[in-house]
XYZ file of C-alpha atoms in Angstrom:
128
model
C 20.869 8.306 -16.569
C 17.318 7.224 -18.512
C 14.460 7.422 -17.024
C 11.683 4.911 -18.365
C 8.067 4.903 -17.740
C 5.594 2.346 -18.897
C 1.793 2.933 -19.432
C -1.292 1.119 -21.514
C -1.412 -2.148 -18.782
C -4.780 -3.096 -18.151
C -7.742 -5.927 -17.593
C -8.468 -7.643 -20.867
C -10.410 -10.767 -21.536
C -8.168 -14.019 -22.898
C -7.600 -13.717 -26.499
C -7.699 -9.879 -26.655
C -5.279 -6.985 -27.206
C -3.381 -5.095 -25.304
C -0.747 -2.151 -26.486
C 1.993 -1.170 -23.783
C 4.679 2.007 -24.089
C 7.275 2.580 -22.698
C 8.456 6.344 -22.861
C 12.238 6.842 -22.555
C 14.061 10.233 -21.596
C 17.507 11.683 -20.440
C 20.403 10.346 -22.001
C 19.089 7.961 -24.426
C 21.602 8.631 -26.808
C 23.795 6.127 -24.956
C 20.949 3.096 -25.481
C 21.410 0.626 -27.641
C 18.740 -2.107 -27.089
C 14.865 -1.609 -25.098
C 13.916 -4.740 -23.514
C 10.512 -5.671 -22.590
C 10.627 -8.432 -19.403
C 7.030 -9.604 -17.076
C 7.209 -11.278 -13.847
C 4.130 -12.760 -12.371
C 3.570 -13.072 -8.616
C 5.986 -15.889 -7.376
C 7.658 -16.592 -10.253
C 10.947 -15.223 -11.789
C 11.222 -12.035 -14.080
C 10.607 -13.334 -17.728
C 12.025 -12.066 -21.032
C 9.718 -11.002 -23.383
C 11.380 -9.453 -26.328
C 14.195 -6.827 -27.266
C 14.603 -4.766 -30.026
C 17.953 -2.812 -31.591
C 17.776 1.077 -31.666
C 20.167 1.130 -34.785
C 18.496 -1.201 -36.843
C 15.195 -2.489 -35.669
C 15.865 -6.036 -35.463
C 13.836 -8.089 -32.879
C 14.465 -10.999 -30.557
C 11.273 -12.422 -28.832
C 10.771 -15.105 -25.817
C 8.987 -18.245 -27.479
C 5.854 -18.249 -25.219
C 5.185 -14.879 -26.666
C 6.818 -15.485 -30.454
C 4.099 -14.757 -32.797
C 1.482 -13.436 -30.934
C 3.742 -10.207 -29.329
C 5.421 -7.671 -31.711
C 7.726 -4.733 -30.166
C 8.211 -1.090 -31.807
C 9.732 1.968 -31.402
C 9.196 5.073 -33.017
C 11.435 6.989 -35.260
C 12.647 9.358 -32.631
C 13.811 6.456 -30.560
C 12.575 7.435 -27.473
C 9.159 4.983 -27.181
C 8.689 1.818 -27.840
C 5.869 -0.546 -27.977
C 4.463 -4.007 -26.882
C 1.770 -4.933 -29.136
C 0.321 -8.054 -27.078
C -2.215 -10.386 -29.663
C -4.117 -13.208 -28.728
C -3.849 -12.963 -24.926
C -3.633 -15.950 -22.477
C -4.237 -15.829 -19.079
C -0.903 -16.942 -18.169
C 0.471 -13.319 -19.626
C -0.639 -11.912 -16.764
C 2.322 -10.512 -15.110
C 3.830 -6.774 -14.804
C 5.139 -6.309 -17.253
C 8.386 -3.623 -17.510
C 10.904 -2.267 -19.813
C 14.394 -1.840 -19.776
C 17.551 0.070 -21.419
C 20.821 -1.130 -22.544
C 23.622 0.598 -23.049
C 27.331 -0.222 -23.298
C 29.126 -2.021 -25.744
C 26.467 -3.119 -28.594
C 26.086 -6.843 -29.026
C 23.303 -8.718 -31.556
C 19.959 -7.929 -30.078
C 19.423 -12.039 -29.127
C 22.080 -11.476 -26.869
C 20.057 -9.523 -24.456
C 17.822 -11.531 -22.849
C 18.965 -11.468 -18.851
C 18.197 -9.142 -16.912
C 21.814 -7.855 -15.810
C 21.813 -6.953 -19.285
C 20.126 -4.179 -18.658
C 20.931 -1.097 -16.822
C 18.136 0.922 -16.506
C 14.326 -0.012 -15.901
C 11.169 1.491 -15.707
C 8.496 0.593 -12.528
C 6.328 -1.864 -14.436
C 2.189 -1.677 -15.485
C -0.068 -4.465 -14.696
C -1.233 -6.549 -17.724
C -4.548 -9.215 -16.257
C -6.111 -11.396 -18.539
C -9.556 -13.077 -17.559
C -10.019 -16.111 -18.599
């Protein structure tokens, strides 16, 4: 099992800066990819962006391409959503996930039955 937790969510006026974490534990040995995916109230769960344990690569959503960059940290057990230029319309919760399994290229993890294991979400709000 992983456990997941997400943190930094917050109120931020449109076309600030948010930074998001998402803390992994257990057995993360067994992930491959950490997803970051946002739903906003009535509407679907979004992709955001992905990125590859083994070799860093990235995959983003294209509402968020170039404004949202995702990190992890050496020891593989964080990773980040640096969130630029913020819109309104980002306002969602905003959660990560874990992949494990069989490892594919990262761009091919962008549903959510992709992932197996997900953390409870933090509230991103942008003011317009």
């Amino acid at each position: 099992q992983v456990q997941l937790v997400e943190s930094g969510g917050g109120l931020v006026q449109a076309g600030g800066s948010l930074r998001l974490s998402c803390a992994a534990s257990g057995r993360t040995v067994s992930v491959y990819v950490m997803g970051w995916f946002r739903q906003a109230p009535g509407k679907e769960r979004e992709f955001v962006g992905a990125i590859s344990w083994s070799d860093s690569t990235t995959y983003y959503a294209d509402s968020v391409k170039g404004r949202f960059t995702i990190s992890g940290n050496g020891a593989k057990n964080t990773v980040y959503l640096q969130m630029n230029s913020l819109k309104p319309e980002d306002t969602a919760v905003y959660s990560c996930a874990a992949a494990s399994g069989y490892p594919r290229p990262t761009y091919r993890y962008s549903r959510s039955a992709d992932y197996n294991y997900w953390g409870r979400g933090t509230q991103v709000t942008v003011s317009s």
